[in-house]
mmCIF file of C-alpha atoms and ligand atoms in Angstrom:
data_model
loop_
_atom_site.group_PDB
_atom_site.id
_atom_site.type_symbol
_atom_site.label_atom_id
_atom_site.label_comp_id
_atom_site.label_asym_id
_atom_site.label_seq_id
_atom_site.Cartn_x
_atom_site.Cartn_y
_atom_site.Cartn_z
ATOM 1 C CA UNK A 197 30.147 -1.338 -1.340
ATOM 2 C CA UNK A 198 30.671 -4.343 0.994
ATOM 3 C CA UNK A 199 31.690 -2.069 3.877
ATOM 4 C CA UNK A 200 28.153 -0.629 4.136
ATOM 5 C CA UNK A 201 25.287 -2.234 6.053
ATOM 6 C CA UNK A 202 22.316 -4.088 4.579
ATOM 7 C CA UNK A 203 20.043 -1.738 6.511
ATOM 8 C CA UNK A 204 21.400 1.208 4.566
ATOM 9 C CA UNK A 205 20.395 -0.381 1.275
ATOM 10 C CA UNK A 206 16.767 -0.410 2.460
ATOM 11 C CA UNK A 207 16.468 3.392 2.551
ATOM 12 C CA UNK A 208 16.779 6.146 -0.028
ATOM 13 C CA UNK A 209 18.207 9.628 0.422
ATOM 14 C CA UNK A 210 15.641 12.366 1.037
ATOM 15 C CA UNK A 211 14.162 13.511 -2.319
ATOM 16 C CA UNK A 212 13.314 16.906 -0.856
ATOM 17 C CA UNK A 213 17.001 17.454 -0.127
ATOM 18 C CA UNK A 214 17.837 16.359 -3.699
ATOM 19 C CA UNK A 215 15.554 19.096 -5.102
ATOM 20 C CA UNK A 216 17.074 21.672 -2.762
ATOM 21 C CA UNK A 217 20.557 20.665 -3.932
ATOM 22 C CA UNK A 218 19.631 20.894 -7.617
ATOM 23 C CA UNK A 219 18.129 24.365 -7.080
ATOM 24 C CA UNK A 220 21.285 25.437 -5.204
ATOM 25 C CA UNK A 221 23.479 24.219 -8.075
ATOM 26 C CA UNK A 222 21.472 26.195 -10.640
ATOM 27 C CA UNK A 223 21.599 29.269 -8.389
ATOM 28 C CA UNK A 224 25.379 28.903 -8.036
ATOM 29 C CA UNK A 225 25.600 28.762 -11.846
ATOM 30 C CA UNK A 226 23.920 32.189 -11.953
ATOM 31 C CA UNK A 227 20.306 31.167 -12.692
ATOM 32 C CA UNK A 228 17.474 33.172 -11.093
ATOM 33 C CA UNK A 229 15.861 30.436 -8.985
ATOM 34 C CA UNK A 230 12.858 30.697 -6.635
ATOM 35 C CA UNK A 231 12.769 27.841 -4.140
ATOM 36 C CA UNK A 232 9.343 26.605 -3.066
ATOM 37 C CA UNK A 233 10.753 23.548 -1.347
ATOM 38 C CA UNK A 234 11.334 24.884 2.173
ATOM 39 C CA UNK A 235 9.954 22.848 5.059
ATOM 40 C CA UNK A 236 10.296 25.655 7.572
ATOM 41 C CA UNK A 237 8.677 29.009 8.359
ATOM 42 C CA UNK A 238 10.486 32.015 6.915
ATOM 43 C CA UNK A 239 9.825 33.929 10.182
ATOM 44 C CA UNK A 240 12.502 34.474 12.823
ATOM 45 C CA UNK A 241 12.389 32.739 16.237
ATOM 46 C CA UNK A 242 10.459 35.039 18.656
ATOM 47 C CA UNK A 243 12.580 37.407 20.772
ATOM 48 C CA UNK A 244 11.371 36.044 24.138
ATOM 49 C CA UNK A 245 12.567 32.575 23.106
ATOM 50 C CA UNK A 246 15.965 33.884 22.004
ATOM 51 C CA UNK A 247 16.298 35.775 25.295
ATOM 52 C CA UNK A 248 15.575 32.589 27.278
ATOM 53 C CA UNK A 249 18.341 30.781 25.384
ATOM 54 C CA UNK A 250 20.826 33.602 25.992
ATOM 55 C CA UNK A 251 19.931 33.579 29.691
ATOM 56 C CA UNK A 252 20.468 29.794 29.790
ATOM 57 C CA UNK A 253 23.966 30.238 28.360
ATOM 58 C CA UNK A 254 24.806 33.038 30.799
ATOM 59 C CA UNK A 255 23.439 31.012 33.724
ATOM 60 C CA UNK A 256 25.657 28.043 32.875
ATOM 61 C CA UNK A 257 22.801 25.757 31.849
ATOM 62 C CA UNK A 258 25.214 24.250 29.371
ATOM 63 C CA UNK A 259 25.859 20.782 30.790
ATOM 64 C CA UNK A 260 24.413 17.324 30.145
ATOM 65 C CA UNK A 261 20.783 17.082 31.220
ATOM 66 C CA UNK A 262 18.464 14.155 31.939
ATOM 67 C CA UNK A 263 18.475 11.987 28.784
ATOM 68 C CA UNK A 264 14.952 12.770 27.644
ATOM 69 C CA UNK A 265 14.449 16.276 28.928
ATOM 70 C CA UNK A 266 14.751 18.632 31.898
ATOM 71 C CA UNK A 267 11.866 18.526 34.416
ATOM 72 C CA UNK A 268 10.948 22.159 33.660
ATOM 73 C CA UNK A 269 10.383 21.325 29.988
ATOM 74 C CA UNK A 270 8.427 18.163 30.739
ATOM 75 C CA UNK A 271 6.213 20.220 33.045
ATOM 76 C CA UNK A 272 5.679 22.829 30.302
ATOM 77 C CA UNK A 273 4.805 20.032 27.843
ATOM 78 C CA UNK A 274 2.236 18.529 30.260
ATOM 79 C CA UNK A 275 0.696 21.998 30.651
ATOM 80 C CA UNK A 276 0.614 22.432 26.872
ATOM 81 C CA UNK A 277 -1.199 19.117 26.346
ATOM 82 C CA UNK A 278 -3.757 20.066 29.001
ATOM 83 C CA UNK A 279 -4.227 23.618 27.680
ATOM 84 C CA UNK A 280 -4.371 22.910 23.955
ATOM 85 C CA UNK A 281 -5.659 19.344 23.747
ATOM 86 C CA UNK A 282 -7.416 18.613 27.042
ATOM 87 C CA UNK A 283 -5.036 15.669 27.560
ATOM 88 C CA UNK A 284 -3.672 14.679 30.970
ATOM 89 C CA UNK A 285 -0.084 13.460 31.015
ATOM 90 C CA UNK A 286 2.429 13.220 33.857
ATOM 91 C CA UNK A 287 6.134 14.017 33.316
ATOM 92 C CA UNK A 288 6.999 10.253 33.283
ATOM 93 C CA UNK A 289 4.767 9.966 30.227
ATOM 94 C CA UNK A 290 6.746 12.623 28.335
ATOM 95 C CA UNK A 291 9.952 12.403 26.305
ATOM 96 C CA UNK A 292 11.966 15.171 24.641
ATOM 97 C CA UNK A 293 14.271 14.563 21.687
ATOM 98 C CA UNK A 294 16.385 16.321 19.093
ATOM 99 C CA UNK A 295 13.415 17.298 16.941
ATOM 100 C CA UNK A 296 10.158 15.496 16.362
ATOM 101 C CA UNK A 297 12.148 13.474 13.854
ATOM 102 C CA UNK A 298 14.237 11.786 16.551
ATOM 103 C CA UNK A 299 11.180 11.165 18.713
ATOM 104 C CA UNK A 300 9.366 9.391 15.859
ATOM 105 C CA UNK A 301 12.483 7.396 15.044
ATOM 106 C CA UNK A 302 13.003 6.368 18.692
ATOM 107 C CA UNK A 303 9.425 5.107 18.871
ATOM 108 C CA UNK A 304 9.815 2.962 15.747
ATOM 109 C CA UNK A 305 13.231 1.669 16.837
ATOM 110 C CA UNK A 306 11.864 0.785 20.259
ATOM 111 C CA UNK A 307 8.874 -1.189 18.963
ATOM 112 C CA UNK A 308 9.337 -2.713 15.492
ATOM 113 C CA UNK A 309 10.290 -6.330 14.855
ATOM 114 C CA UNK A 310 10.898 -7.837 11.399
ATOM 115 C CA UNK A 311 7.561 -8.236 9.610
ATOM 116 C CA UNK A 312 5.751 -5.604 11.667
ATOM 117 C CA UNK A 313 3.730 -3.291 9.459
ATOM 118 C CA UNK A 314 3.495 0.479 9.747
ATOM 119 C CA UNK A 315 0.383 1.867 8.092
ATOM 120 C CA UNK A 316 0.979 5.260 6.493
ATOM 121 C CA UNK A 317 -1.606 7.401 4.669
ATOM 122 C CA UNK A 318 -0.225 8.682 1.349
ATOM 123 C CA UNK A 319 0.776 11.275 0.427
ATOM 124 C CA UNK A 320 3.083 11.204 3.439
ATOM 125 C CA UNK A 321 5.974 13.083 4.989
ATOM 126 C CA UNK A 322 9.006 11.587 3.244
ATOM 127 C CA UNK A 323 10.687 10.255 6.389
ATOM 128 C CA UNK A 324 7.953 7.909 7.692
ATOM 129 C CA UNK A 325 8.517 4.992 5.284
ATOM 130 C CA UNK A 326 12.291 5.163 5.472
ATOM 131 C CA UNK A 327 12.301 5.385 9.265
ATOM 132 C CA UNK A 328 10.046 2.315 9.397
ATOM 133 C CA UNK A 329 12.484 0.497 7.079
ATOM 134 C CA UNK A 330 15.525 1.564 9.099
ATOM 135 C CA UNK A 331 13.832 0.205 12.220
ATOM 136 C CA UNK A 332 13.251 -3.145 10.497
ATOM 137 C CA UNK A 333 9.511 -2.773 9.785
ATOM 138 C CA UNK A 334 7.431 -2.785 6.614
ATOM 139 C CA UNK A 335 5.751 0.443 5.514
ATOM 140 C CA UNK A 336 2.257 -0.083 4.049
ATOM 141 C CA UNK A 337 0.270 2.668 2.402
ATOM 142 C CA UNK A 338 -3.335 3.862 2.216
ATOM 143 C CA UNK A 339 -3.835 6.378 -0.587
ATOM 144 C CA UNK A 340 -5.803 9.560 -0.061
ATOM 145 C CA UNK A 341 -7.482 10.806 -3.222
ATOM 146 C CA UNK A 342 -7.767 14.248 -4.791
ATOM 147 C CA UNK A 343 -11.585 13.927 -4.488
ATOM 148 C CA UNK A 344 -11.349 13.546 -0.691
ATOM 149 C CA UNK A 345 -8.736 16.299 -0.573
ATOM 150 C CA UNK A 346 -6.103 13.656 0.181
ATOM 151 C CA UNK A 347 -7.779 12.373 3.335
ATOM 152 C CA UNK A 348 -8.301 8.642 3.781
ATOM 153 C CA UNK A 349 -11.732 7.186 4.544
ATOM 154 C CA UNK A 350 -12.673 4.846 7.410
ATOM 155 C CA UNK A 351 -13.363 2.058 4.887
ATOM 156 C CA UNK A 352 -9.885 2.416 3.438
ATOM 157 C CA UNK A 353 -8.362 2.274 6.916
ATOM 158 C CA UNK A 354 -10.405 -0.789 7.844
ATOM 159 C CA UNK A 355 -9.342 -2.586 4.656
ATOM 160 C CA UNK A 356 -5.649 -1.789 5.176
ATOM 161 C CA UNK A 357 -5.308 -3.070 8.761
ATOM 162 C CA UNK A 358 -3.830 -6.583 8.980
ATOM 163 C CA UNK A 359 -2.870 -8.780 11.953
ATOM 164 C CA UNK A 360 0.701 -7.505 11.414
ATOM 165 C CA UNK A 361 -0.169 -3.802 11.660
ATOM 166 C CA UNK A 362 1.716 -2.399 14.635
ATOM 167 C CA UNK A 363 1.404 1.341 14.086
ATOM 168 C CA UNK A 364 -0.937 3.663 12.254
ATOM 169 C CA UNK A 365 0.797 6.985 11.564
ATOM 170 C CA UNK A 366 -1.524 9.982 11.479
ATOM 171 C CA UNK A 367 -0.493 13.517 10.436
ATOM 172 C CA UNK A 368 -2.987 16.392 10.418
ATOM 173 C CA UNK A 369 -2.549 19.078 9.183
ATOM 174 C CA UNK A 370 -0.360 17.194 6.779
ATOM 175 C CA UNK A 371 2.975 17.608 5.134
ATOM 176 C CA UNK A 372 2.792 17.580 2.058
ATOM 177 C CA UNK A 373 -0.911 18.412 1.472
ATOM 178 C CA UNK A 374 -1.850 20.757 4.325
ATOM 179 C CA UNK A 375 -5.038 18.689 4.711
ATOM 180 C CA UNK A 376 -6.507 18.690 8.213
ATOM 181 C CA UNK A 377 -9.085 16.171 9.447
ATOM 182 C CA UNK A 378 -12.150 17.665 11.122
ATOM 183 C CA UNK A 379 -13.268 16.246 14.467
ATOM 184 C CA UNK A 380 -15.939 14.134 12.731
ATOM 185 C CA UNK A 381 -13.528 12.851 10.100
ATOM 186 C CA UNK A 382 -11.018 11.891 12.783
ATOM 187 C CA UNK A 383 -13.719 10.282 14.954
ATOM 188 C CA UNK A 384 -14.696 8.101 11.987
ATOM 189 C CA UNK A 385 -11.075 6.868 11.828
ATOM 190 C CA UNK A 386 -10.726 6.361 15.590
ATOM 191 C CA UNK A 387 -13.975 4.315 15.533
ATOM 192 C CA UNK A 388 -12.183 1.912 13.180
ATOM 193 C CA UNK A 389 -9.006 1.886 15.317
ATOM 194 C CA UNK A 390 -11.054 1.117 18.438
ATOM 195 C CA UNK A 391 -12.004 -2.220 16.870
ATOM 196 C CA UNK A 392 -8.352 -3.254 16.389
ATOM 197 C CA UNK A 393 -6.672 -3.267 19.811
ATOM 198 C CA UNK A 394 -3.326 -4.505 18.422
ATOM 199 C CA UNK A 395 -2.843 -1.296 16.403
ATOM 200 C CA UNK A 396 -1.046 1.616 18.084
ATOM 201 C CA UNK A 397 -1.470 5.198 16.915
ATOM 202 C CA UNK A 398 1.471 7.507 16.288
ATOM 203 C CA UNK A 399 0.038 10.962 15.721
ATOM 204 C CA UNK A 400 2.376 13.616 14.354
ATOM 205 C CA UNK A 401 0.794 16.927 15.399
ATOM 206 C CA UNK A 402 3.696 19.086 14.260
ATOM 207 C CA UNK A 403 1.428 21.509 12.346
ATOM 208 C CA UNK A 404 -1.214 21.808 15.082
ATOM 209 C CA UNK A 405 -0.924 25.576 15.395
ATOM 210 C CA UNK A 406 -0.684 26.324 11.685
ATOM 211 C CA UNK A 407 -4.355 26.175 10.753
ATOM 212 C CA UNK A 408 -6.671 28.641 9.043
ATOM 213 C CA UNK A 409 -10.329 29.638 8.625
ATOM 214 C CA UNK A 410 -11.123 28.588 12.202
ATOM 215 C CA UNK A 411 -10.055 24.968 11.669
ATOM 216 C CA UNK A 412 -10.688 23.066 14.919
ATOM 217 C CA UNK A 413 -7.499 21.035 15.433
ATOM 218 C CA UNK A 414 -7.942 17.769 17.314
ATOM 219 C CA UNK A 415 -5.771 14.754 18.040
ATOM 220 C CA UNK A 416 -6.725 11.055 18.302
ATOM 221 C CA UNK A 417 -6.397 10.535 22.100
ATOM 222 C CA UNK A 418 -8.573 13.608 22.616
ATOM 223 C CA UNK A 419 -11.274 12.569 20.147
ATOM 224 C CA UNK A 420 -11.356 8.955 21.387
ATOM 225 C CA UNK A 421 -10.198 8.595 25.019
ATOM 226 C CA UNK A 422 -10.335 4.802 24.637
ATOM 227 C CA UNK A 423 -7.222 5.076 22.448
ATOM 228 C CA UNK A 424 -5.210 7.011 25.068
ATOM 229 C CA UNK A 425 -3.386 3.859 26.262
ATOM 230 C CA UNK A 426 -2.081 3.028 22.803
ATOM 231 C CA UNK A 427 -1.421 6.462 21.355
ATOM 232 C CA UNK A 428 1.875 8.315 21.095
ATOM 233 C CA UNK A 429 1.122 12.010 20.634
ATOM 234 C CA UNK A 430 4.103 13.688 18.955
ATOM 235 C CA UNK A 431 4.645 17.418 18.632
ATOM 236 C CA UNK A 432 7.469 19.954 18.628
ATOM 237 C CA UNK A 433 8.463 23.592 18.580
ATOM 238 C CA UNK A 434 9.980 23.651 15.059
ATOM 239 C CA UNK A 435 7.038 24.870 13.003
ATOM 240 C CA UNK A 436 4.762 26.884 15.315
ATOM 241 C CA UNK A 437 7.624 28.778 16.976
ATOM 242 C CA UNK A 438 9.928 29.043 13.948
ATOM 243 C CA UNK A 439 12.566 26.982 15.782
ATOM 244 C CA UNK A 440 13.585 24.379 13.187
ATOM 245 C CA UNK A 441 17.281 24.805 13.885
ATOM 246 C CA UNK A 442 16.954 24.478 17.655
ATOM 247 C CA UNK A 443 15.982 20.800 17.334
ATOM 248 C CA UNK A 444 13.406 20.171 20.025
ATOM 249 C CA UNK A 445 10.522 17.730 19.590
ATOM 250 C CA UNK A 446 8.529 15.820 22.177
ATOM 251 C CA UNK A 447 5.919 13.137 22.676
ATOM 252 C CA UNK A 448 3.595 11.809 25.351
ATOM 253 C CA UNK A 449 2.219 8.321 25.730
ATOM 254 C CA UNK A 450 2.219 5.215 27.920
ATOM 255 C CA UNK A 451 5.063 5.133 30.468
ATOM 256 C CA UNK A 452 6.522 1.811 29.249
ATOM 257 C CA UNK A 453 6.793 3.079 25.685
ATOM 258 C CA UNK A 454 8.338 6.368 26.818
ATOM 259 C CA UNK A 455 10.884 4.388 28.897
ATOM 260 C CA UNK A 456 11.777 2.238 25.883
ATOM 261 C CA UNK A 457 12.277 5.351 23.753
ATOM 262 C CA UNK A 458 14.504 6.838 26.458
ATOM 263 C CA UNK A 459 16.664 3.712 26.355
ATOM 264 C CA UNK A 460 17.254 4.162 22.595
ATOM 265 C CA UNK A 461 18.085 7.842 23.062
ATOM 266 C CA UNK A 462 20.390 7.114 26.023
ATOM 267 C CA UNK A 463 22.588 4.932 23.793
ATOM 268 C CA UNK A 464 22.552 7.217 20.758
ATOM 269 C CA UNK A 465 22.423 10.989 21.246
ATOM 270 C CA UNK A 466 21.590 11.442 24.966
ATOM 271 C CA UNK A 467 19.910 14.719 25.833
ATOM 272 C CA UNK A 468 18.811 17.286 23.269
ATOM 273 C CA UNK A 469 20.749 20.585 23.465
ATOM 274 C CA UNK A 470 20.379 22.025 26.985
ATOM 275 C CA UNK A 471 20.088 25.612 25.713
ATOM 276 C CA UNK A 472 17.374 24.675 23.217
ATOM 277 C CA UNK A 473 15.450 22.947 25.986
ATOM 278 C CA UNK A 474 15.353 26.173 28.022
ATOM 279 C CA UNK A 475 14.300 28.056 24.900
ATOM 280 C CA UNK A 476 11.480 25.525 24.395
ATOM 281 C CA UNK A 477 10.296 26.045 28.004
ATOM 282 C CA UNK A 478 9.817 29.721 27.153
ATOM 283 C CA UNK A 479 8.207 28.929 23.782
ATOM 284 C CA UNK A 480 5.568 26.755 25.472
ATOM 285 C CA UNK A 481 5.033 28.804 28.643
ATOM 286 C CA UNK A 482 5.499 32.316 27.212
ATOM 287 C CA UNK A 483 3.261 34.443 25.016
ATOM 288 C CA UNK A 484 1.569 32.688 22.110
ATOM 289 C CA UNK A 485 0.503 35.982 20.517
ATOM 290 C CA UNK A 486 2.674 35.732 17.408
ATOM 291 C CA UNK A 487 0.998 32.481 16.310
ATOM 292 C CA UNK A 488 -2.250 34.120 15.068
ATOM 293 C CA UNK A 489 -0.216 36.953 13.562
ATOM 294 C CA UNK A 490 1.984 34.513 11.592
ATOM 295 C CA UNK A 491 -1.103 32.534 10.594
ATOM 296 C CA UNK A 492 -2.685 35.593 9.029
ATOM 297 C CA UNK A 493 0.347 35.882 6.766
ATOM 298 C CA UNK A 494 0.298 32.168 5.925
ATOM 299 C CA UNK A 495 -3.435 32.238 5.152
ATOM 300 C CA UNK A 496 -3.022 35.218 2.805
ATOM 301 C CA UNK A 497 -0.239 33.403 0.954
ATOM 302 C CA UNK A 498 -2.186 30.135 0.807
ATOM 303 C CA UNK A 499 -5.172 31.904 -0.749
ATOM 304 C CA UNK A 500 -3.019 33.695 -3.327
ATOM 305 C CA UNK A 501 -1.151 30.539 -4.347
ATOM 306 C CA UNK A 502 -4.325 28.448 -4.628
ATOM 307 C CA UNK A 503 -6.038 31.123 -6.684
ATOM 308 C CA UNK A 504 -3.098 31.548 -9.072
ATOM 309 C CA UNK A 505 -2.580 27.797 -9.510
ATOM 310 C CA UNK A 506 -6.287 27.025 -9.948
ATOM 311 C CA UNK A 507 -6.335 29.618 -12.760
ATOM 312 C CA UNK A 508 -4.090 27.262 -14.774
ATOM 313 C CA UNK A 509 -5.826 24.867 -17.130
ATOM 314 C CA UNK A 510 -4.672 21.360 -16.216
ATOM 315 C CA UNK A 511 -3.905 22.127 -12.546
ATOM 316 C CA UNK A 512 -6.309 21.458 -9.661
ATOM 317 C CA UNK A 513 -5.229 22.813 -6.291
ATOM 318 C CA UNK A 514 -7.384 21.947 -3.254
ATOM 319 C CA UNK A 515 -7.409 24.664 -0.565
ATOM 320 C CA UNK A 516 -6.043 22.975 2.571
ATOM 321 C CA UNK A 517 -6.848 23.598 6.238
ATOM 322 C CA UNK A 518 -3.318 24.104 7.520
ATOM 323 C CA UNK A 519 0.488 23.733 7.468
ATOM 324 C CA UNK A 520 2.273 25.825 4.804
ATOM 325 C CA UNK A 521 1.961 23.527 1.823
ATOM 326 C CA UNK A 522 -0.391 23.007 -1.100
ATOM 327 C CA UNK A 523 -0.374 19.887 -3.238
ATOM 328 C CA UNK A 524 -1.786 20.626 -6.698
ATOM 329 C CA UNK A 525 -2.625 17.870 -9.146
ATOM 330 C CA UNK A 526 -1.207 18.156 -12.671
ATOM 331 C CA UNK A 527 -3.214 15.306 -14.178
ATOM 332 C CA UNK A 528 -4.443 17.738 -16.875
ATOM 333 C CA UNK A 529 -0.864 18.401 -18.037
ATOM 334 C CA UNK A 530 0.418 14.844 -18.385
ATOM 335 C CA UNK A 531 1.344 14.034 -21.983
ATOM 336 C CA UNK A 532 1.953 17.660 -23.008
ATOM 337 C CA UNK A 533 5.321 18.865 -24.315
ATOM 338 C CA UNK A 534 7.490 21.874 -23.481
ATOM 339 C CA UNK A 535 8.601 24.245 -26.290
ATOM 340 C CA UNK A 536 11.975 22.404 -26.150
ATOM 341 C CA UNK A 537 10.233 19.120 -26.892
ATOM 342 C CA UNK A 538 10.380 17.616 -23.382
ATOM 343 C CA UNK A 539 7.330 15.429 -22.765
ATOM 344 C CA UNK A 540 5.672 15.811 -19.338
ATOM 345 C CA UNK A 541 5.376 12.122 -18.547
ATOM 346 C CA UNK A 542 4.958 12.407 -14.793
ATOM 347 C CA UNK A 543 5.370 14.843 -11.921
ATOM 348 C CA UNK A 544 9.136 14.312 -11.820
ATOM 349 C CA UNK A 545 9.618 15.426 -15.445
ATOM 350 C CA UNK A 546 7.250 18.345 -14.752
ATOM 351 C CA UNK A 547 9.274 19.547 -11.737
ATOM 352 C CA UNK A 548 12.567 19.153 -13.565
ATOM 353 C CA UNK A 549 11.393 21.046 -16.657
ATOM 354 C CA UNK A 550 9.821 23.783 -14.512
ATOM 355 C CA UNK A 551 13.104 24.259 -12.669
ATOM 356 C CA UNK A 552 15.214 24.272 -15.824
ATOM 357 C CA UNK A 553 12.906 26.471 -17.923
ATOM 358 C CA UNK A 554 11.537 28.917 -15.350
ATOM 359 C CA UNK A 555 13.812 28.548 -12.319
ATOM 360 C CA UNK A 556 10.999 27.487 -9.946
ATOM 361 C CA UNK A 557 11.917 24.655 -7.558
ATOM 362 C CA UNK A 558 9.034 22.496 -6.322
ATOM 363 C CA UNK A 559 9.060 18.918 -5.024
ATOM 364 C CA UNK A 560 7.442 16.298 -7.267
ATOM 365 C CA UNK A 561 4.585 14.229 -5.838
ATOM 366 C CA UNK A 562 6.169 10.792 -6.316
ATOM 367 C CA UNK A 563 8.522 11.719 -3.448
ATOM 368 C CA UNK A 564 5.475 11.800 -1.145
ATOM 369 C CA UNK A 565 3.788 8.707 -2.558
ATOM 370 C CA UNK A 566 0.967 10.269 -4.594
ATOM 371 C CA UNK A 567 1.152 11.344 -8.242
ATOM 372 C CA UNK A 568 0.791 13.296 -10.450
ATOM 373 C CA UNK A 569 1.161 16.239 -8.087
ATOM 374 C CA UNK A 570 3.743 18.642 -6.786
ATOM 375 C CA UNK A 571 4.254 20.282 -3.417
ATOM 376 C CA UNK A 572 4.535 24.028 -3.005
ATOM 377 C CA UNK A 573 5.758 25.425 0.296
ATOM 378 C CA UNK A 574 4.376 28.936 0.749
ATOM 379 C CA UNK A 575 6.733 29.695 3.649
ATOM 380 C CA UNK A 576 8.397 32.387 1.556
ATOM 381 C CA UNK A 577 7.721 36.062 0.807
ATOM 382 C CA UNK A 578 4.516 37.195 -0.935
ATOM 383 C CA UNK A 579 6.603 38.735 -3.731
ATOM 384 C CA UNK A 580 8.577 35.544 -4.382
ATOM 385 C CA UNK A 581 5.386 33.478 -4.313
ATOM 386 C CA UNK A 582 3.610 35.763 -6.748
ATOM 387 C CA UNK A 583 6.544 35.709 -9.133
ATOM 388 C CA UNK A 584 6.874 31.910 -8.826
ATOM 389 C CA UNK A 585 3.156 31.338 -9.501
ATOM 390 C CA UNK A 586 3.304 33.690 -12.502
ATOM 391 C CA UNK A 587 6.230 31.637 -13.855
ATOM 392 C CA UNK A 588 4.282 28.391 -13.285
ATOM 393 C CA UNK A 589 1.345 29.931 -15.197
ATOM 394 C CA UNK A 590 3.693 30.918 -18.057
ATOM 395 C CA UNK A 591 5.330 27.493 -18.089
ATOM 396 C CA UNK A 592 1.976 25.705 -18.303
ATOM 397 C CA UNK A 593 0.639 28.114 -20.925
ATOM 398 C CA UNK A 594 3.683 27.256 -23.052
ATOM 399 C CA UNK A 595 2.974 23.500 -23.027
ATOM 400 C CA UNK A 596 1.533 21.944 -26.180
HETATM 401 C C1 PLP B 77 5.115 16.125 9.287
HETATM 402 C C2 PLP B 77 6.421 16.402 9.930
HETATM 403 N N1 PLP B 77 6.751 15.718 11.031
HETATM 404 C C3 PLP B 77 7.928 15.912 11.655
HETATM 405 C C4 PLP B 77 8.834 16.834 11.169
HETATM 406 C C5 PLP B 77 10.138 16.984 11.920
HETATM 407 O O1 PLP B 77 10.219 18.141 12.618
HETATM 408 P P1 PLP B 77 11.425 18.432 13.610
HETATM 409 O O2 PLP B 77 12.337 17.277 13.608
HETATM 410 O O3 PLP B 77 12.060 19.690 13.129
HETATM 411 O O4 PLP B 77 10.769 18.607 14.963
HETATM 412 C C6 PLP B 77 8.542 17.554 10.016
HETATM 413 C C7 PLP B 77 9.534 18.488 9.449
HETATM 414 O O5 PLP B 77 9.569 18.790 8.297
HETATM 415 C C8 PLP B 77 7.295 17.342 9.387
HETATM 416 O O6 PLP B 77 6.958 18.016 8.281
#
């Protein structure tokens, strides 16, 4: 359509939303569908956070605020970085946006010129490549392997960096694999990055607090202080505090970069919701007690799902360190046929047949840049997960 921009033609609609829509259509047609596509905790926002939002409304804190965040929230964010990550930031080094998604987008919009490369480990969160494209850059990929539990190696990183690399995007624990880099694994990557001063690091720490079995979360600027001046540390309240709908994300980094990001936000959305900002102050400053309690539930579900999927011949499901996703490989099922004669040619045909035959909605691996796999979100009830995994077992047992 000539009316639409050339930029638009560079990006594709979100495949995770496409799966959600297909599952919703089948559900509306009366099919018993279990959705394992959710990218959000199934827990409710904590009561103290809700109370802070209600108080903000009653106190009239309902007007425009400073473009990239109220001082109280920036102060809470600085305290969080010090407390959790040992990182010192001042409020001028902090920006708050409408979700981590906007913060990441602002950073790319503020920095990319045509031809600039954005290095992204695959499998990746679906939005990174398309955001890089929208901002005029070129996404480039480094593939994690099943054998390394989807983590990239220092040699791979070294080989992928070019003179045009502007950003390296890092995400641990990861969406879609749940894989978390240990301190040593991350240090091996930061040692490579240290040698390439033109490369900036955008670390997406959204799943920091969702980690199991004593996983020691760490972030690049903490592991390698030499990278502090060229690292944007991104985080948010969506996942750890079950606040996806409130839309608050934040980042800290060099003042000039933060100022450039503010400029983009000032001419697009302006401040994130004032009420949500006050809720986020309470989330960060208030009790953190529910995090370990929620994590116990997530860990129990992760273990059950991995065990049930690994019991299937043809599926290999690494047990990840964090987030609420697993990313099983189906390489042992490729080439088989369903009882209806549908050949499983790739992970997309697998996911489609699984949804149609057994009513289980998962997202196929090609959407995240690594096949043949699928992503399961275990942010749903134990009963639904057990039933879904039983159906996956039945589906696979029925393949010839
Ligand atoms: C890896 C990752 N980063 C960022 C986001 C965006 O989070 P939000 O915009 O809700 O803060 C998500 C959400 O799914 C995610 O999985």
